[in-house]
Short mmCIF file of C-alpha atoms and ligand atoms in Angstrom, two decimals:
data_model
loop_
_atom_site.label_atom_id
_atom_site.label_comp_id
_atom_site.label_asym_id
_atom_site.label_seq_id
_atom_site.Cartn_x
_atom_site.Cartn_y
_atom_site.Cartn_z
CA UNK A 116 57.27 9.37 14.72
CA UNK A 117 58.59 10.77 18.01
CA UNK A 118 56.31 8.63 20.71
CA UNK A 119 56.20 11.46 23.02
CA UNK A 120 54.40 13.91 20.47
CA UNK A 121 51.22 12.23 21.11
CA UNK A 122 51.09 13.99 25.23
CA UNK A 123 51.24 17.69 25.82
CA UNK A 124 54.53 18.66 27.31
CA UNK A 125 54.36 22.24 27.98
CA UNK A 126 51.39 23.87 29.61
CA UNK A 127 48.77 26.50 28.27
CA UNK A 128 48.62 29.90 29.98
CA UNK A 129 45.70 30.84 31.52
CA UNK A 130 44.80 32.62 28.01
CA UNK A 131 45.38 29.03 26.65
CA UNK A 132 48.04 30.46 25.01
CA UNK A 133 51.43 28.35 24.37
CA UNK A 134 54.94 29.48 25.26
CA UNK A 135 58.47 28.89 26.89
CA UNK A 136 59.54 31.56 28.88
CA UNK A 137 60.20 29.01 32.10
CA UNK A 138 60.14 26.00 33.62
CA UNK A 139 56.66 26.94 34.70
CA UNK A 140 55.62 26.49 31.40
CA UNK A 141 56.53 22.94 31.10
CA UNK A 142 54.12 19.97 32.14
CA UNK A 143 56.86 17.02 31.94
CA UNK A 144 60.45 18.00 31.73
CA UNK A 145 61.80 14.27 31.78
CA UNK A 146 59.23 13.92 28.78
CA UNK A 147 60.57 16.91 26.68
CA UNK A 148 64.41 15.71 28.13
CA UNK A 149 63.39 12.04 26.48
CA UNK A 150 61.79 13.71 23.52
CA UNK A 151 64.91 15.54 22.82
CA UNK A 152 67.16 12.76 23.46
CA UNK A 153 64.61 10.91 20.64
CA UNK A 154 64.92 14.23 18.30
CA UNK A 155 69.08 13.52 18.50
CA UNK A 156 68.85 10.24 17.14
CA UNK A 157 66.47 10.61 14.41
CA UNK A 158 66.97 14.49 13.52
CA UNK A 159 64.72 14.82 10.57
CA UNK A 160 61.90 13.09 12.38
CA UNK A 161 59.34 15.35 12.00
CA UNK A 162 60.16 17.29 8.90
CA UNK A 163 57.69 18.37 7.94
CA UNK A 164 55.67 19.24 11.40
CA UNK A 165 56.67 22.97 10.79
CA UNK A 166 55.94 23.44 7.07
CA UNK A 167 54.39 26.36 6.07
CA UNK A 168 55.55 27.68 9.50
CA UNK A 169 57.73 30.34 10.03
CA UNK A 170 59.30 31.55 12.93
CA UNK A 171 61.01 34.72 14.52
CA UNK A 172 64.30 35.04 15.61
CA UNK A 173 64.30 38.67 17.51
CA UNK A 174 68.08 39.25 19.04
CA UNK A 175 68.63 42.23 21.31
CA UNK A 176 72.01 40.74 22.31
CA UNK A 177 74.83 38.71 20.72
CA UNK A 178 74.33 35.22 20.28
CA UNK A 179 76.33 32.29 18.48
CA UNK A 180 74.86 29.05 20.76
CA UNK A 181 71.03 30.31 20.80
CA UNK A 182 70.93 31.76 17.60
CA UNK A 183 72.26 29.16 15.55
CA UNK A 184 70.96 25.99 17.28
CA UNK A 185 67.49 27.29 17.24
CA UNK A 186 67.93 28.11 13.78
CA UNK A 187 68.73 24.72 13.08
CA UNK A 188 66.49 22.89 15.20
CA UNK A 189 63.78 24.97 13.24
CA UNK A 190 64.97 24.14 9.95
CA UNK A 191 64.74 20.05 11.02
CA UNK A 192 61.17 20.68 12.04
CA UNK A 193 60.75 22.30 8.58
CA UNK A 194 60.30 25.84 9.59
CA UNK A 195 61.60 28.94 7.60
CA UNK A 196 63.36 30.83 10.14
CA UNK A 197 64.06 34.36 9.90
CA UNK A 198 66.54 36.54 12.36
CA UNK A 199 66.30 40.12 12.59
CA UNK A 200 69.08 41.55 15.10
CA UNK A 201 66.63 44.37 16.22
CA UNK A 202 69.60 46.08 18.13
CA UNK A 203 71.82 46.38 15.65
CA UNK A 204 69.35 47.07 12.65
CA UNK A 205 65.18 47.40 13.95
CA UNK A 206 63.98 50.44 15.50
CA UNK A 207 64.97 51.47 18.97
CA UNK A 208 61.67 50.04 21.25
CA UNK A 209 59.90 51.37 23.87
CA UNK A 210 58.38 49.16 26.48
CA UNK A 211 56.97 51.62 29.06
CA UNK A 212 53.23 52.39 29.53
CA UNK A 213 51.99 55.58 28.81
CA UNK A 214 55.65 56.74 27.60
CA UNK A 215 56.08 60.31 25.69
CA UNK A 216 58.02 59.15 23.07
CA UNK A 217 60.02 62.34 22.63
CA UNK A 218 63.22 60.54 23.32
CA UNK A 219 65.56 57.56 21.89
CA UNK A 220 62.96 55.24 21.42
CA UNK A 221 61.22 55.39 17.66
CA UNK A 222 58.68 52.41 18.35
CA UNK A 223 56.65 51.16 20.83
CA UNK A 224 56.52 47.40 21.83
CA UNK A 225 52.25 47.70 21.68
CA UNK A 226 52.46 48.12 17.81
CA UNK A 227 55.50 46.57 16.78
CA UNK A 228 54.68 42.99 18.96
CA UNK A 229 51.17 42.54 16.94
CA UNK A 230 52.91 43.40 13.64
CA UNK A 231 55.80 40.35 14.24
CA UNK A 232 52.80 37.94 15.52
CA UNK A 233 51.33 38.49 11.73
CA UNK A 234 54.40 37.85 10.50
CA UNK A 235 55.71 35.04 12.56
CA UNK A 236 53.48 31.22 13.73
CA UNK A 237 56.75 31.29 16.96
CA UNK A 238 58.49 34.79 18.27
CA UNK A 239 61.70 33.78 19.31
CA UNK A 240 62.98 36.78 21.99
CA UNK A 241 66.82 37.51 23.28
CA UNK A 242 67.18 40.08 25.31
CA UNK A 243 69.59 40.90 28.44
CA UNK A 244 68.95 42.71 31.59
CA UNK A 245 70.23 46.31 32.35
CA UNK A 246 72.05 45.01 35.79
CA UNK A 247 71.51 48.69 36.76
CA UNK A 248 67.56 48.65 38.64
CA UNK A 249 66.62 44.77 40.14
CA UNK A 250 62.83 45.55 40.31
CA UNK A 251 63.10 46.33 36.19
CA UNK A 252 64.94 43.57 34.82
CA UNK A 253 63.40 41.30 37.02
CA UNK A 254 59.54 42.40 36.41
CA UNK A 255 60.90 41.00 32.74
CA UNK A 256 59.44 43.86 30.97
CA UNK A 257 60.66 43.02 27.65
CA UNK A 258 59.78 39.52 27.69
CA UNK A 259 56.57 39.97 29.06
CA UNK A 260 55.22 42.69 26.42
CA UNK A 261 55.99 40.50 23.92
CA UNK A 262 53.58 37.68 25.17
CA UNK A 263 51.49 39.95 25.94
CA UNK A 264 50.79 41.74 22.49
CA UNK A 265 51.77 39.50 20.02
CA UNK A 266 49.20 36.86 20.14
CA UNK A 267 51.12 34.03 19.17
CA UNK A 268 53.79 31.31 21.20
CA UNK A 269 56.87 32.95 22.51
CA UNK A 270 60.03 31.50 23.22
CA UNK A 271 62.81 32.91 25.34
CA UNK A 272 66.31 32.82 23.82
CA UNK A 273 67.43 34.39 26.87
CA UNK A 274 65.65 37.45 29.07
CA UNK A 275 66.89 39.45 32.23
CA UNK A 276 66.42 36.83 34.39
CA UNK A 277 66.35 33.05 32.90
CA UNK A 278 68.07 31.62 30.14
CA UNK A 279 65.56 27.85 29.78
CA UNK A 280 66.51 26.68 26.63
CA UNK A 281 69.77 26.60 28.20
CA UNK A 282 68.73 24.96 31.32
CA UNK A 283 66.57 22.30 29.45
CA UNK A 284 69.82 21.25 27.69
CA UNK A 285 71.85 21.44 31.09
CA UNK A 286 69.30 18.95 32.22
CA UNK A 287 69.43 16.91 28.70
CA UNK A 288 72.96 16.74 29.14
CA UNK A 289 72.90 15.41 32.21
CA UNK A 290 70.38 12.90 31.77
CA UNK A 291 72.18 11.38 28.93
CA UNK A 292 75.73 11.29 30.57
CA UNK A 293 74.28 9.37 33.52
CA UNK A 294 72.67 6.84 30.60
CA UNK A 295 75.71 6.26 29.60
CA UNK A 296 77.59 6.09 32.97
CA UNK A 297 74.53 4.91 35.79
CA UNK A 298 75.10 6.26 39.20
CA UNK A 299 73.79 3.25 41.70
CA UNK A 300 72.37 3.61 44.95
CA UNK A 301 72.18 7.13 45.16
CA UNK A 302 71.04 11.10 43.60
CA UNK A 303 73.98 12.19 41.06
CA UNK A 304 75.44 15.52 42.68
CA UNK A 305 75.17 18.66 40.82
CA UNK A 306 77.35 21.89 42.22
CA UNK A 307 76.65 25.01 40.38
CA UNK A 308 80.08 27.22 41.29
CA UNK A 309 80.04 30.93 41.17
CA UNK A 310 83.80 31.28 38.88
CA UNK A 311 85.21 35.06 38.39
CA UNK A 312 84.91 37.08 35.72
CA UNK A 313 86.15 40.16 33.95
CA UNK A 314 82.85 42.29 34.31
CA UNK A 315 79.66 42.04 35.68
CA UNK A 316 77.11 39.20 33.84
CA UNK A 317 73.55 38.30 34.77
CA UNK A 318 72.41 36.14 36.85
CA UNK A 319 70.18 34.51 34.15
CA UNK A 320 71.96 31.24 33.90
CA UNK A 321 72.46 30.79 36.85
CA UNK A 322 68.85 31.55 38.32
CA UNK A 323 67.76 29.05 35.38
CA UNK A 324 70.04 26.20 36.27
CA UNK A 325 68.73 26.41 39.62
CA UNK A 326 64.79 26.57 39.20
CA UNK A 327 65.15 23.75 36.30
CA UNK A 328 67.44 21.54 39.07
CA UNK A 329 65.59 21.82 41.46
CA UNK A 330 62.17 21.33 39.37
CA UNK A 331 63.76 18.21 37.72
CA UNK A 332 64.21 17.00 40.98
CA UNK A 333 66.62 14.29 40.38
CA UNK A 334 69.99 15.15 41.77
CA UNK A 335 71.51 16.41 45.07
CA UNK A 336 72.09 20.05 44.47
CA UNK A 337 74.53 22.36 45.75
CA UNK A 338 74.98 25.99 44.99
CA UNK A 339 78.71 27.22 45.87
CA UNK A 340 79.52 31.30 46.23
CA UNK A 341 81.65 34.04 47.68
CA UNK A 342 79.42 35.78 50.28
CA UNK A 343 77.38 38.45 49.12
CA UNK A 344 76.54 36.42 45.68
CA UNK A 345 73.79 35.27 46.87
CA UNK A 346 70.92 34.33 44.00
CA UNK A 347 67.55 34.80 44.22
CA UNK A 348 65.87 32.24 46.55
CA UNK A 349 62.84 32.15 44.21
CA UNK A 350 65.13 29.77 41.87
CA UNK A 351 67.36 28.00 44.96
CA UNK A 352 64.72 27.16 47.27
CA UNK A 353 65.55 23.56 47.81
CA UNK A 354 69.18 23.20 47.22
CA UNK A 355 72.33 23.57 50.18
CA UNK A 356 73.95 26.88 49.66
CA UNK A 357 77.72 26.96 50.79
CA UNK A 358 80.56 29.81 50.94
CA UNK A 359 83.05 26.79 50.67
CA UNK A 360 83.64 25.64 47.07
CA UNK A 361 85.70 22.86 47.99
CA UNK A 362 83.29 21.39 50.68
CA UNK A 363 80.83 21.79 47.79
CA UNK A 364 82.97 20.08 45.22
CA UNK A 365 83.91 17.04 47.33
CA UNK A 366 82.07 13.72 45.40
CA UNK A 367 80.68 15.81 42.86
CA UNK A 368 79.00 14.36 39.78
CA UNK A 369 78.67 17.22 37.67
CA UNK A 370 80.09 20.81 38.28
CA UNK A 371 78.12 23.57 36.67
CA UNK A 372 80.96 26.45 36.37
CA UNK A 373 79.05 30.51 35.91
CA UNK A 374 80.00 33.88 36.98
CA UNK A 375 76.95 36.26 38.24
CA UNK A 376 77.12 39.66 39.21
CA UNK A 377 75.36 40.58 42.58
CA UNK A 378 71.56 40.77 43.33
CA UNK A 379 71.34 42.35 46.17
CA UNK A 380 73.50 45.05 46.00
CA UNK A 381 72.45 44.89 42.42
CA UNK A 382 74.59 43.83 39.41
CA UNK A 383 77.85 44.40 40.83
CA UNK A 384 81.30 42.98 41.05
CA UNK A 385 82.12 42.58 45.16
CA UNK A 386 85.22 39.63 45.35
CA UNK A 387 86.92 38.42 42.04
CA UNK A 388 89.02 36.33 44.06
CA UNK A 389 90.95 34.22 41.06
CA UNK A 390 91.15 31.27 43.94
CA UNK A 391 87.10 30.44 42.96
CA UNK A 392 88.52 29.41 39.23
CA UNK A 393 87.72 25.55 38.68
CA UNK A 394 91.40 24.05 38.08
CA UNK A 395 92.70 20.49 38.09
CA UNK A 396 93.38 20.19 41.57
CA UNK A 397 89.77 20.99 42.82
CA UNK A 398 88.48 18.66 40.02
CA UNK A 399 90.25 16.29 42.21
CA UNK A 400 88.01 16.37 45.34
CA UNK A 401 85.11 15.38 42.81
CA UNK A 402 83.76 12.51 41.81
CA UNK A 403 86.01 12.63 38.51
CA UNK A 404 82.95 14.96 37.93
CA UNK A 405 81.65 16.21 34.35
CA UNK A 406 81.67 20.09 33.91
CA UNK A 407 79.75 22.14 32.40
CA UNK A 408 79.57 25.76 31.27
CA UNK A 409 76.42 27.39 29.21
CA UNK A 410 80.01 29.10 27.19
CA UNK A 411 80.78 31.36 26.09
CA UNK A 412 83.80 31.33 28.51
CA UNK A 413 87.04 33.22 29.75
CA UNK A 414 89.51 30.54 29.69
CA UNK A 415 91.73 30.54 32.46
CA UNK A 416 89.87 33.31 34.33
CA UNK A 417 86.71 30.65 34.78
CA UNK A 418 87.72 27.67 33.87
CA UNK A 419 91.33 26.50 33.19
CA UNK A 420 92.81 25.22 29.91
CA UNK A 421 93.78 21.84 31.48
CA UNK A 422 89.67 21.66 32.80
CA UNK A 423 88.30 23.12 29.33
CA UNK A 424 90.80 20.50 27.25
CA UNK A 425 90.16 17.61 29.30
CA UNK A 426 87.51 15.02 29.02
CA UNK A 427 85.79 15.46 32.16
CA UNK A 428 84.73 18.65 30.48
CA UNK A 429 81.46 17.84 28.50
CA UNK A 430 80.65 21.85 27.33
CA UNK A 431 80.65 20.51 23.72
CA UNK A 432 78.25 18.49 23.81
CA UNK A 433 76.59 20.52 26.31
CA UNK A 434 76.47 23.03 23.47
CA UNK A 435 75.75 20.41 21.13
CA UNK A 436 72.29 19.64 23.11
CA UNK A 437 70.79 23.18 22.45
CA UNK A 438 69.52 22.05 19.25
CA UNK A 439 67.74 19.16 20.62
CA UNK A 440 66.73 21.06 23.31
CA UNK A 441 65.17 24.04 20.64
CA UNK A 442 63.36 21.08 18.47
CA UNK A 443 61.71 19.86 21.27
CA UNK A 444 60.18 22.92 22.80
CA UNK A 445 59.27 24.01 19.12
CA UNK A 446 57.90 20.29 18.32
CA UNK A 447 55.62 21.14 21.16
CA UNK A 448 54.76 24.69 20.05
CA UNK A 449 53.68 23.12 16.19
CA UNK A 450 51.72 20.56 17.32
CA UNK A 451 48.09 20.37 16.49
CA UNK A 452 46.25 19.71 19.90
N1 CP B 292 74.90 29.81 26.02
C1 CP B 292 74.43 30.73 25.18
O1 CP B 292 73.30 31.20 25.31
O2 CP B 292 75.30 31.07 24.19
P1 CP B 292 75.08 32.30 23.19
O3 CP B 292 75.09 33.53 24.03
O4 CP B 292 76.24 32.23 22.24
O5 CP B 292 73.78 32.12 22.50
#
């Protein structure tokens, strides 16, 4: 038995309703960190929490991390777990109100949501902003309809703006790497660095990172970017934001290494100056720091080989975590309370 199953970890919505679409929806992250961390030693645990359970796996996007880890993490718990790629094989959705369907779209969010929350105990939900109108992708349209009409828990595997499974890993993996290696006397540093990038990605991760770091409240954070990158202060509000990457770097415990496209000038590529890739010789004004990446990654254009390959680079096991970090938010979701 997992000790922290007997306490509530995530919090009910004012419908007293369950589900993980942010940290906001978590009562105790160190508790869900510790119950993860319990989950990784003992991974059939709680076997059969989830039987007779099935949950929904509804991918708008590519996926090989989220898909597969939650998969797995659902199949420990005991779950049947079902994936339908709804780009690539449901019906084209609409999500606005009052729409005249005479267009693309074949089915409206209102009556497919209620059908999958017959179907499915968890709906599972990946989906990717348009980077083309702010005020859309970040009113979370997509996310939102689906808590809204399918009257059962709802995880996000990803939305337009926040990516927390990943985040509550990030913070997983953090907290075990400093078991392992205790920082004395003082906060571990955490620098999330903007990196370049090919195209323009969301700012998901990124925003994520932030609001979990900062909600964790256990490290000095630092948020490094070219001008004109900056993030939404609804998710940094509380940590130093610098223009200088190596001022940022120097002592660093942990580097967090993500490209995101602009959000003010909305979803656009301004500098892709190569100089903000995280090489050897910047790893050396660290703190021999771990880094991190959510992946997947443009080696060489992010991150270089000789970073990636060496063992200050911990995006293995970072990737590793997300199944620990699935099985404890869908522990949570399965428990009788
Ligand atoms: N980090 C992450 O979400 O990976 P996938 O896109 O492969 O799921």
């Amino acid at each position: 038995m997992i000790e922290s199953l007997q306490k509530p970890l995530l919090k009910n919505t004012s419908a007293g309703q369950l589900n993980f679409i942010s940290v906001n929806d978590v009562a105790d992250i160190k508790g869900l960190v510790e119950k993860a961390l319990a989950y990784k030693l003992d991974p059939f645990a709680e076997r059969t929490l989830g039987a007779d359970k099935r949950i929904g796996l509804l991918f708008l996007n590519p996926s090989l991390r989220t898909r597969l880890s939650t998969q797995v993490a659902a199949n420990n718990l005991g779950m049947e777990a079902i994936v339908f790629n709804v780009d690539k094989e449901g019906w084209a959705l609409e999500f606005e109100d009052g729409a005249i369907m005479s267009g693309s779209t074949v089915e409206h969010v209102k009556d497919a949501a209620p059908i999958l929350g017959n179907y499915f105990d968890i709906l599972c939900i990946r989906t990717f902003p348009s980077l083309k109108n702010r005020e859309d992708d970040y009113s979370e349209l997509v996310m939102n309809s689906f808590v809204q009409y399918a009257g059962v828990p709802i995880v996000s595997l990803e939305s337009a703006t926040l990516h927390p499974l990943q985040s509550l890993t990030d913070v997983i993996t953090i907290t075990e790497t400093l078991k392992k290696n205790p920082i004395v006397g003082r906060r571990p540093k955490v620098v999330l660095t903007w990196a370049p990038h090919v195209k323009p990605l969301p700012q998901c991760v990124s925003n994520s990172f932030s609001q979990w770091i900062n909600a964790w409240g256990e490290a000095d954070f630092v948020i490094t970017h070219p001008a004109d990158y900056e993030l939404s202060t609804a998710y940094t509000e509380g940590a130093t934001i610098t223009h200088n990457q190596q001022d940022a770097l120097k002592d660093a415990d942990f580097i967090y290494v993500k490209n995101w496209s602009t959000y003010h000038d909305y979803g656009k590529i301004y500098s892709n100056d190569p100089a903000w890739m995280l090489d050897e010789e910047k790893l050396k004004l660290t703190n021999n720091a771990k880094v991190m990446h959510c992946l997947p990654v443009r080696r060489n254009v992010e991150l270089s080989d000789e970073v990636l390959d060496s063992p200050n680079s911990i995006v293995t096991q970072q990737a590793a975590n997300r199944v620990w970090a699935a099985q404890a938010v869908l522990s949570e979701l399965l428990m009788p309370r």
